[in-house]
Amino acid sequence: MTALISSVLAAALYLGAAYYQMHCMGKRLAVNGNLLRGLGLAALLIHAISLYVELSRGPGLSLGFFNAASLIAWLVIALTLASSLRAPTASLLLGLFPLGAVTAVLSSLLPDHGAIRIAGQEGLLTHILLSILAYGILTIAAFQAVLLAVQNYQLKHKHPTRFIRTFPPLQTMERLLFQFLTCGEALLTLALISGFVYLDNMFAQDVAHKTLLSCLAWVVFGILLWGRYLRGWRGSNAIRWTLAGFLLLMLAYFGSKLVHEFVLPL
């Protein structure tokens, strides 16, 4: 019950913050950054209580599909809020706040079928935490790529909406995208290395597809970064490669968890 109440309160704060952003855009008012971050921080703190209760059910950490989704959403919002202190990333929160609200409630309402419990395995826990950090950063990059695509399209067709007018210049948006990609690729590299070090067999039957898809995503992001820094790739090239890598990564993690927890047990 504690987890459910906390999840609902967190969801209400997330949605309240998103509504405040939308209201300011509709009225052409400047968003009060301190107020927005305050609402977001309050939601994160309450969401953390719910996460703690859900993840600590039973021995070790319970990292089933919905708990993992809630944890990654929490991390993504926290990183975005922190980065908004120095970079113009507040526009990402309009999509991330509702995501946090949905995942927080679902993790409390829906049980984790076949959830993986981790106890006394520090190496495996290190691998999982690095993976979650990498997924979090690269999720922000994917949201940034989508916003960049919308901004680029509307500016080319000379029909920028009020929402797009709140964005920083294209060059700033692209620079932020590649900063997130560089950080995410570094974390993904560490996650893969830790997996090969701490797991008995990264190509065992139950994790082979996850390993293969994660490695393919690593290659895609690596090619994109190589193209950026050596060939000057930008614009639509950067957007397509970012979303392709993100799709592979999400299939690797959430696709495999969805199959193992909801399809195979039936």
PDB file of C-alpha atoms in Angstrom:
ATOM      1  CA  MET A   1       0.000   0.000   0.000  1.00  0.00           C
ATOM      2  CA  THR A   2       2.903   2.369   0.802  1.00  0.00           C
ATOM      3  CA  ALA A   3       4.332   1.821  -2.687  1.00  0.00           C
ATOM      4  CA  LEU A   4       0.976   2.461  -4.373  1.00  0.00           C
ATOM      5  CA  ILE A   5       0.298   5.674  -2.430  1.00  0.00           C
ATOM      6  CA  SER A   6       3.810   6.944  -3.163  1.00  0.00           C
ATOM      7  CA  SER A   7       3.459   6.039  -6.852  1.00  0.00           C
ATOM      8  CA  VAL A   8       0.152   7.905  -7.173  1.00  0.00           C
ATOM      9  CA  LEU A   9       1.544  10.988  -5.418  1.00  0.00           C
ATOM     10  CA  ALA A  10       4.655  10.922  -7.603  1.00  0.00           C
ATOM     11  CA  ALA A  11       2.510  10.538 -10.732  1.00  0.00           C
ATOM     12  CA  ALA A  12       0.361  13.503  -9.691  1.00  0.00           C
ATOM     13  CA  LEU A  13       3.463  15.677  -9.248  1.00  0.00           C
ATOM     14  CA  TYR A  14       4.952  14.533 -12.567  1.00  0.00           C
ATOM     15  CA  LEU A  15       1.719  15.316 -14.401  1.00  0.00           C
ATOM     16  CA  GLY A  16       1.368  18.616 -12.552  1.00  0.00           C
ATOM     17  CA  ALA A  17       4.845  19.637 -13.698  1.00  0.00           C
ATOM     18  CA  ALA A  18       4.060  18.620 -17.298  1.00  0.00           C
ATOM     19  CA  TYR A  19       0.778  20.558 -17.170  1.00  0.00           C
ATOM     20  CA  TYR A  20       2.643  23.630 -15.888  1.00  0.00           C
ATOM     21  CA  GLN A  21       5.020  23.431 -18.863  1.00  0.00           C
ATOM     22  CA  MET A  22       2.132  23.056 -21.318  1.00  0.00           C
ATOM     23  CA  HIS A  23       0.243  25.942 -19.690  1.00  0.00           C
ATOM     24  CA  CYS A  24       3.245  28.241 -20.014  1.00  0.00           C
ATOM     25  CA  MET A  25       3.690  27.306 -23.659  1.00  0.00           C
ATOM     26  CA  GLY A  26       0.010  27.854 -24.410  1.00  0.00           C
ATOM     27  CA  LYS A  27       0.084  31.284 -22.775  1.00  0.00           C
ATOM     28  CA  ARG A  28       3.514  32.137 -24.229  1.00  0.00           C
ATOM     29  CA  LEU A  29       4.936  32.572 -20.748  1.00  0.00           C
ATOM     30  CA  ALA A  30       8.471  31.801 -19.645  1.00  0.00           C
ATOM     31  CA  VAL A  31       8.747  28.613 -17.605  1.00  0.00           C
ATOM     32  CA  ASN A  32      10.018  29.212 -14.084  1.00  0.00           C
ATOM     33  CA  GLY A  33      12.973  26.826 -14.043  1.00  0.00           C
ATOM     34  CA  ASN A  34      13.225  26.698 -10.249  1.00  0.00           C
ATOM     35  CA  LEU A  35       9.522  25.862  -9.889  1.00  0.00           C
ATOM     36  CA  LEU A  36       9.717  23.182 -12.576  1.00  0.00           C
ATOM     37  CA  ARG A  37      12.799  21.578 -11.023  1.00  0.00           C
ATOM     38  CA  GLY A  38      11.207  21.805  -7.581  1.00  0.00           C
ATOM     39  CA  LEU A  39       8.124  19.897  -8.746  1.00  0.00           C
ATOM     40  CA  GLY A  40      10.331  17.383 -10.535  1.00  0.00           C
ATOM     41  CA  LEU A  41      12.558  16.886  -7.502  1.00  0.00           C
ATOM     42  CA  ALA A  42       9.559  16.370  -5.209  1.00  0.00           C
ATOM     43  CA  ALA A  43       8.165  13.776  -7.640  1.00  0.00           C
ATOM     44  CA  LEU A  44      11.551  12.018  -7.807  1.00  0.00           C
ATOM     45  CA  LEU A  45      11.860  11.809  -4.032  1.00  0.00           C
ATOM     46  CA  ILE A  46       8.389  10.291  -3.638  1.00  0.00           C
ATOM     47  CA  HIS A  47       8.962   8.018  -6.647  1.00  0.00           C
ATOM     48  CA  ALA A  48      12.191   6.844  -4.960  1.00  0.00           C
ATOM     49  CA  ILE A  49      10.192   5.676  -1.932  1.00  0.00           C
ATOM     50  CA  SER A  50       7.940   3.611  -4.173  1.00  0.00           C
ATOM     51  CA  LEU A  51      10.943   2.213  -6.041  1.00  0.00           C
ATOM     52  CA  TYR A  52      12.680   1.228  -2.813  1.00  0.00           C
ATOM     53  CA  VAL A  53       9.644  -0.713  -1.633  1.00  0.00           C
ATOM     54  CA  GLU A  54       9.137  -2.442  -4.988  1.00  0.00           C
ATOM     55  CA  LEU A  55      12.784  -3.298  -5.612  1.00  0.00           C
ATOM     56  CA  SER A  56      13.372  -4.648  -2.112  1.00  0.00           C
ATOM     57  CA  ARG A  57      10.486  -7.123  -2.024  1.00  0.00           C
ATOM     58  CA  GLY A  58      12.074 -10.425  -1.078  1.00  0.00           C
ATOM     59  CA  PRO A  59      15.836 -11.107  -1.093  1.00  0.00           C
ATOM     60  CA  GLY A  60      18.061  -8.865  -3.176  1.00  0.00           C
ATOM     61  CA  LEU A  61      16.725  -6.558  -5.860  1.00  0.00           C
ATOM     62  CA  SER A  62      13.538  -7.397  -7.762  1.00  0.00           C
ATOM     63  CA  LEU A  63      14.230  -6.207 -11.301  1.00  0.00           C
ATOM     64  CA  GLY A  64      11.262  -7.367 -13.301  1.00  0.00           C
ATOM     65  CA  PHE A  65       9.881  -5.620 -16.387  1.00  0.00           C
ATOM     66  CA  PHE A  66       7.809  -2.891 -14.696  1.00  0.00           C
ATOM     67  CA  ASN A  67      10.272  -2.259 -11.861  1.00  0.00           C
ATOM     68  CA  ALA A  68      13.112  -1.898 -14.364  1.00  0.00           C
ATOM     69  CA  ALA A  69      11.033   0.483 -16.496  1.00  0.00           C
ATOM     70  CA  SER A  70      10.195   2.579 -13.426  1.00  0.00           C
ATOM     71  CA  LEU A  71      13.833   2.650 -12.308  1.00  0.00           C
ATOM     72  CA  ILE A  72      15.099   3.717 -15.742  1.00  0.00           C
ATOM     73  CA  ALA A  73      12.400   6.408 -16.027  1.00  0.00           C
ATOM     74  CA  TRP A  74      13.399   7.720 -12.582  1.00  0.00           C
ATOM     75  CA  LEU A  75      17.047   7.806 -13.594  1.00  0.00           C
ATOM     76  CA  VAL A  76      16.334   9.518 -16.937  1.00  0.00           C
ATOM     77  CA  ILE A  77      14.269  12.255 -15.273  1.00  0.00           C
ATOM     78  CA  ALA A  78      16.892  12.760 -12.550  1.00  0.00           C
ATOM     79  CA  LEU A  79      19.696  13.091 -15.112  1.00  0.00           C
ATOM     80  CA  THR A  80      17.650  15.476 -17.248  1.00  0.00           C
ATOM     81  CA  LEU A  81      16.770  17.658 -14.278  1.00  0.00           C
ATOM     82  CA  ALA A  82      20.421  17.779 -13.228  1.00  0.00           C
ATOM     83  CA  SER A  83      21.605  18.621 -16.750  1.00  0.00           C
ATOM     84  CA  SER A  84      18.964  21.373 -17.037  1.00  0.00           C
ATOM     85  CA  LEU A  85      20.967  23.393 -14.489  1.00  0.00           C
ATOM     86  CA  ARG A  86      23.670  23.951 -17.115  1.00  0.00           C
ATOM     87  CA  ALA A  87      22.163  22.954 -20.461  1.00  0.00           C
ATOM     88  CA  PRO A  88      18.813  23.763 -22.148  1.00  0.00           C
ATOM     89  CA  THR A  89      17.274  20.314 -21.648  1.00  0.00           C
ATOM     90  CA  ALA A  90      14.063  21.322 -19.836  1.00  0.00           C
ATOM     91  CA  SER A  91      11.995  20.794 -23.007  1.00  0.00           C
ATOM     92  CA  LEU A  92      12.741  17.051 -22.765  1.00  0.00           C
ATOM     93  CA  LEU A  93      10.849  16.923 -19.478  1.00  0.00           C
ATOM     94  CA  LEU A  94       7.513  17.525 -21.205  1.00  0.00           C
ATOM     95  CA  GLY A  95       7.714  13.968 -22.535  1.00  0.00           C
ATOM     96  CA  LEU A  96       9.665  12.448 -19.654  1.00  0.00           C
ATOM     97  CA  PHE A  97       7.353  13.541 -16.809  1.00  0.00           C
ATOM     98  CA  PRO A  98       4.333  11.602 -18.179  1.00  0.00           C
ATOM     99  CA  LEU A  99       6.633   8.606 -18.772  1.00  0.00           C
ATOM    100  CA  GLY A 100       7.674   8.735 -15.128  1.00  0.00           C
ATOM    101  CA  ALA A 101       4.039   8.952 -14.016  1.00  0.00           C
ATOM    102  CA  VAL A 102       2.977   5.908 -16.052  1.00  0.00           C
ATOM    103  CA  THR A 103       5.904   3.683 -15.058  1.00  0.00           C
ATOM    104  CA  ALA A 104       5.646   4.618 -11.378  1.00  0.00           C
ATOM    105  CA  VAL A 105       1.981   3.577 -11.212  1.00  0.00           C
ATOM    106  CA  LEU A 106       2.394   0.431 -13.326  1.00  0.00           C
ATOM    107  CA  SER A 107       5.270  -0.857 -11.182  1.00  0.00           C
ATOM    108  CA  SER A 108       2.981  -0.731  -8.132  1.00  0.00           C
ATOM    109  CA  LEU A 109      -0.204  -2.009  -9.760  1.00  0.00           C
ATOM    110  CA  LEU A 110       1.139  -4.855 -11.891  1.00  0.00           C
ATOM    111  CA  PRO A 111       3.155  -7.745 -10.459  1.00  0.00           C
ATOM    112  CA  ASP A 112       6.508  -8.676 -11.949  1.00  0.00           C
ATOM    113  CA  HIS A 113       6.047 -12.131 -13.448  1.00  0.00           C
ATOM    114  CA  GLY A 114       9.262 -14.103 -13.309  1.00  0.00           C
ATOM    115  CA  ALA A 115      11.172 -11.138 -11.901  1.00  0.00           C
ATOM    116  CA  ILE A 116      14.914 -11.619 -11.529  1.00  0.00           C
ATOM    117  CA  ARG A 117      16.076 -11.341  -7.928  1.00  0.00           C
ATOM    118  CA  ILE A 118      19.671 -10.392  -7.288  1.00  0.00           C
ATOM    119  CA  ALA A 119      21.284 -11.039  -3.924  1.00  0.00           C
ATOM    120  CA  GLY A 120      24.935 -11.467  -2.989  1.00  0.00           C
ATOM    121  CA  GLN A 121      26.208 -11.103  -6.559  1.00  0.00           C
ATOM    122  CA  GLU A 122      28.177  -7.853  -6.537  1.00  0.00           C
ATOM    123  CA  GLY A 123      29.675  -8.396 -10.003  1.00  0.00           C
ATOM    124  CA  LEU A 124      26.297  -9.039 -11.585  1.00  0.00           C
ATOM    125  CA  LEU A 125      24.833  -6.053  -9.753  1.00  0.00           C
ATOM    126  CA  THR A 126      27.639  -3.850 -11.095  1.00  0.00           C
ATOM    127  CA  HIS A 127      26.880  -5.026 -14.632  1.00  0.00           C
ATOM    128  CA  ILE A 128      23.155  -4.347 -14.246  1.00  0.00           C
ATOM    129  CA  LEU A 129      23.627  -0.895 -12.715  1.00  0.00           C
ATOM    130  CA  LEU A 130      26.057   0.107 -15.481  1.00  0.00           C
ATOM    131  CA  SER A 131      23.559  -1.164 -18.045  1.00  0.00           C
ATOM    132  CA  ILE A 132      20.739   0.850 -16.489  1.00  0.00           C
ATOM    133  CA  LEU A 133      22.903   3.983 -16.449  1.00  0.00           C
ATOM    134  CA  ALA A 134      23.774   3.448 -20.124  1.00  0.00           C
ATOM    135  CA  TYR A 135      20.118   2.876 -21.043  1.00  0.00           C
ATOM    136  CA  GLY A 136      19.163   6.007 -19.122  1.00  0.00           C
ATOM    137  CA  ILE A 137      21.654   8.293 -20.873  1.00  0.00           C
ATOM    138  CA  LEU A 138      20.893   6.828 -24.306  1.00  0.00           C
ATOM    139  CA  THR A 139      17.156   7.193 -23.664  1.00  0.00           C
ATOM    140  CA  ILE A 140      17.727  10.913 -23.128  1.00  0.00           C
ATOM    141  CA  ALA A 141      19.703  10.959 -26.379  1.00  0.00           C
ATOM    142  CA  ALA A 142      16.791   9.286 -28.191  1.00  0.00           C
ATOM    143  CA  PHE A 143      14.319  11.875 -26.847  1.00  0.00           C
ATOM    144  CA  GLN A 144      16.758  14.598 -27.897  1.00  0.00           C
ATOM    145  CA  ALA A 145      16.961  13.076 -31.396  1.00  0.00           C
ATOM    146  CA  VAL A 146      13.161  13.043 -31.731  1.00  0.00           C
ATOM    147  CA  LEU A 147      12.907  16.696 -30.679  1.00  0.00           C
ATOM    148  CA  LEU A 148      15.745  17.559 -33.046  1.00  0.00           C
ATOM    149  CA  ALA A 149      13.888  15.829 -35.903  1.00  0.00           C
ATOM    150  CA  VAL A 150      10.689  17.777 -35.169  1.00  0.00           C
ATOM    151  CA  GLN A 151      12.604  21.042 -34.862  1.00  0.00           C
ATOM    152  CA  ASN A 152      14.531  20.425 -38.082  1.00  0.00           C
ATOM    153  CA  TYR A 153      11.359  19.530 -40.015  1.00  0.00           C
ATOM    154  CA  GLN A 154       9.355  22.518 -38.839  1.00  0.00           C
ATOM    155  CA  LEU A 155      12.167  24.993 -39.447  1.00  0.00           C
ATOM    156  CA  LYS A 156      12.716  23.640 -42.978  1.00  0.00           C
ATOM    157  CA  HIS A 157       9.005  24.016 -43.748  1.00  0.00           C
ATOM    158  CA  LYS A 158       8.905  27.413 -42.006  1.00  0.00           C
ATOM    159  CA  HIS A 159       6.024  26.464 -39.689  1.00  0.00           C
ATOM    160  CA  PRO A 160       7.578  26.449 -36.197  1.00  0.00           C
ATOM    161  CA  THR A 161       5.022  25.910 -33.425  1.00  0.00           C
ATOM    162  CA  ARG A 162       5.088  27.565 -30.022  1.00  0.00           C
ATOM    163  CA  PHE A 163       6.658  24.415 -28.600  1.00  0.00           C
ATOM    164  CA  ILE A 164       9.485  24.473 -31.136  1.00  0.00           C
ATOM    165  CA  ARG A 165      10.137  28.174 -30.519  1.00  0.00           C
ATOM    166  CA  THR A 166      11.059  27.329 -26.926  1.00  0.00           C
ATOM    167  CA  PHE A 167      13.919  25.119 -28.147  1.00  0.00           C
ATOM    168  CA  PRO A 168      17.562  26.239 -28.273  1.00  0.00           C
ATOM    169  CA  PRO A 169      19.172  26.682 -31.731  1.00  0.00           C
ATOM    170  CA  LEU A 170      19.743  23.575 -33.862  1.00  0.00           C
ATOM    171  CA  GLN A 171      23.503  23.679 -33.282  1.00  0.00           C
ATOM    172  CA  THR A 172      22.981  23.611 -29.509  1.00  0.00           C
ATOM    173  CA  MET A 173      20.494  20.740 -29.774  1.00  0.00           C
ATOM    174  CA  GLU A 174      22.942  18.733 -31.885  1.00  0.00           C
ATOM    175  CA  ARG A 175      25.804  19.422 -29.512  1.00  0.00           C
ATOM    176  CA  LEU A 176      23.730  18.186 -26.578  1.00  0.00           C
ATOM    177  CA  LEU A 177      22.726  15.073 -28.541  1.00  0.00           C
ATOM    178  CA  PHE A 178      26.338  14.072 -29.134  1.00  0.00           C
ATOM    179  CA  GLN A 179      27.306  14.804 -25.551  1.00  0.00           C
ATOM    180  CA  PHE A 180      24.627  12.371 -24.386  1.00  0.00           C
ATOM    181  CA  LEU A 181      25.679   9.826 -27.020  1.00  0.00           C
ATOM    182  CA  THR A 182      29.347   9.988 -26.034  1.00  0.00           C
ATOM    183  CA  CYS A 183      28.542   9.504 -22.350  1.00  0.00           C
ATOM    184  CA  GLY A 184      26.030   6.729 -23.104  1.00  0.00           C
ATOM    185  CA  GLU A 185      28.453   4.880 -25.395  1.00  0.00           C
ATOM    186  CA  ALA A 186      31.159   4.987 -22.706  1.00  0.00           C
ATOM    187  CA  LEU A 187      28.758   3.556 -20.108  1.00  0.00           C
ATOM    188  CA  LEU A 188      27.509   0.912 -22.547  1.00  0.00           C
ATOM    189  CA  THR A 189      31.121  -0.111 -23.184  1.00  0.00           C
ATOM    190  CA  LEU A 190      31.707  -0.534 -19.443  1.00  0.00           C
ATOM    191  CA  ALA A 191      28.430  -2.461 -19.103  1.00  0.00           C
ATOM    192  CA  LEU A 192      29.409  -4.912 -21.852  1.00  0.00           C
ATOM    193  CA  ILE A 193      32.919  -5.362 -20.449  1.00  0.00           C
ATOM    194  CA  SER A 194      31.546  -6.007 -16.948  1.00  0.00           C
ATOM    195  CA  GLY A 195      29.126  -8.538 -18.415  1.00  0.00           C
ATOM    196  CA  PHE A 196      31.917 -10.505 -20.085  1.00  0.00           C
ATOM    197  CA  VAL A 197      33.977 -10.319 -16.878  1.00  0.00           C
ATOM    198  CA  TYR A 198      31.341 -11.184 -14.284  1.00  0.00           C
ATOM    199  CA  LEU A 199      28.878 -13.411 -16.148  1.00  0.00           C
ATOM    200  CA  ASP A 200      29.731 -17.042 -16.797  1.00  0.00           C
ATOM    201  CA  ASN A 201      28.646 -16.966 -20.435  1.00  0.00           C
ATOM    202  CA  MET A 202      27.340 -13.843 -22.173  1.00  0.00           C
ATOM    203  CA  PHE A 203      26.269 -16.014 -25.116  1.00  0.00           C
ATOM    204  CA  ALA A 204      24.269 -18.565 -23.131  1.00  0.00           C
ATOM    205  CA  GLN A 205      20.922 -19.450 -24.688  1.00  0.00           C
ATOM    206  CA  ASP A 206      18.839 -17.255 -22.371  1.00  0.00           C
ATOM    207  CA  VAL A 207      20.967 -14.098 -22.815  1.00  0.00           C
ATOM    208  CA  ALA A 208      22.533 -14.570 -26.277  1.00  0.00           C
ATOM    209  CA  HIS A 209      19.964 -12.348 -28.054  1.00  0.00           C
ATOM    210  CA  LYS A 210      20.381  -9.623 -25.422  1.00  0.00           C
ATOM    211  CA  THR A 211      24.164  -9.714 -25.804  1.00  0.00           C
ATOM    212  CA  LEU A 212      23.994  -9.689 -29.600  1.00  0.00           C
ATOM    213  CA  LEU A 213      21.525  -6.801 -29.790  1.00  0.00           C
ATOM    214  CA  SER A 214      23.462  -4.789 -27.188  1.00  0.00           C
ATOM    215  CA  CYS A 215      26.694  -5.310 -29.138  1.00  0.00           C
ATOM    216  CA  LEU A 216      24.962  -4.254 -32.359  1.00  0.00           C
ATOM    217  CA  ALA A 217      23.670  -1.109 -30.613  1.00  0.00           C
ATOM    218  CA  TRP A 218      27.205  -0.420 -29.369  1.00  0.00           C
ATOM    219  CA  VAL A 219      28.495  -0.721 -32.952  1.00  0.00           C
ATOM    220  CA  VAL A 220      25.738   1.582 -34.294  1.00  0.00           C
ATOM    221  CA  PHE A 221      26.468   4.299 -31.710  1.00  0.00           C
ATOM    222  CA  GLY A 222      30.211   3.861 -32.307  1.00  0.00           C
ATOM    223  CA  ILE A 223      29.793   4.339 -36.072  1.00  0.00           C
ATOM    224  CA  LEU A 224      27.668   7.438 -35.456  1.00  0.00           C
ATOM    225  CA  LEU A 225      30.281   8.979 -33.145  1.00  0.00           C
ATOM    226  CA  TRP A 226      33.031   8.109 -35.649  1.00  0.00           C
ATOM    227  CA  GLY A 227      30.980   9.749 -38.416  1.00  0.00           C
ATOM    228  CA  ARG A 228      30.393  12.829 -36.287  1.00  0.00           C
ATOM    229  CA  TYR A 229      33.962  13.486 -35.244  1.00  0.00           C
ATOM    230  CA  LEU A 230      35.725  12.380 -38.447  1.00  0.00           C
ATOM    231  CA  ARG A 231      33.155  13.025 -41.175  1.00  0.00           C
ATOM    232  CA  GLY A 232      31.051  15.790 -39.638  1.00  0.00           C
ATOM    233  CA  TRP A 233      27.767  13.842 -39.660  1.00  0.00           C
ATOM    234  CA  ARG A 234      24.798  15.845 -38.404  1.00  0.00           C
ATOM    235  CA  GLY A 235      21.089  16.438 -38.987  1.00  0.00           C
ATOM    236  CA  SER A 236      19.063  13.534 -40.375  1.00  0.00           C
ATOM    237  CA  ASN A 237      22.061  11.163 -40.351  1.00  0.00           C
ATOM    238  CA  ALA A 238      22.563  11.693 -36.634  1.00  0.00           C
ATOM    239  CA  ILE A 239      18.843  11.299 -35.909  1.00  0.00           C
ATOM    240  CA  ARG A 240      18.463   8.048 -37.876  1.00  0.00           C
ATOM    241  CA  TRP A 241      21.538   6.395 -36.409  1.00  0.00           C
ATOM    242  CA  THR A 242      20.592   7.459 -32.864  1.00  0.00           C
ATOM    243  CA  LEU A 243      17.072   6.044 -33.118  1.00  0.00           C
ATOM    244  CA  ALA A 244      18.337   2.837 -34.775  1.00  0.00           C
ATOM    245  CA  GLY A 245      20.804   2.231 -31.945  1.00  0.00           C
ATOM    246  CA  PHE A 246      18.192   3.050 -29.316  1.00  0.00           C
ATOM    247  CA  LEU A 247      15.704   0.620 -30.882  1.00  0.00           C
ATOM    248  CA  LEU A 248      18.301  -2.175 -30.804  1.00  0.00           C
ATOM    249  CA  LEU A 249      19.092  -1.400 -27.181  1.00  0.00           C
ATOM    250  CA  MET A 250      15.451  -1.380 -26.112  1.00  0.00           C
ATOM    251  CA  LEU A 251      14.845  -4.669 -27.926  1.00  0.00           C
ATOM    252  CA  ALA A 252      17.867  -6.102 -26.152  1.00  0.00           C
ATOM    253  CA  TYR A 253      16.672  -5.159 -22.681  1.00  0.00           C
ATOM    254  CA  PHE A 254      12.920  -4.694 -22.590  1.00  0.00           C
ATOM    255  CA  GLY A 255      12.212  -7.014 -25.508  1.00  0.00           C
ATOM    256  CA  SER A 256      13.963  -9.905 -23.815  1.00  0.00           C
ATOM    257  CA  LYS A 257      12.374  -9.151 -20.433  1.00  0.00           C
ATOM    258  CA  LEU A 258       8.939  -8.962 -22.031  1.00  0.00           C
ATOM    259  CA  VAL A 259       9.386 -12.378 -23.653  1.00  0.00           C
ATOM    260  CA  HIS A 260      10.878 -14.058 -20.566  1.00  0.00           C
ATOM    261  CA  GLU A 261       8.371 -12.658 -18.088  1.00  0.00           C
ATOM    262  CA  PHE A 262       5.105 -12.560 -20.019  1.00  0.00           C
ATOM    263  CA  VAL A 263       5.335 -14.804 -23.106  1.00  0.00           C
ATOM    264  CA  LEU A 264       7.406 -17.844 -22.103  1.00  0.00           C
ATOM    265  CA  PRO A 265       5.690 -18.449 -18.702  1.00  0.00           C
ATOM    266  CA  LEU A 266       2.233 -18.736 -20.365  1.00  0.00           C
TER     267      LEU A 266
END
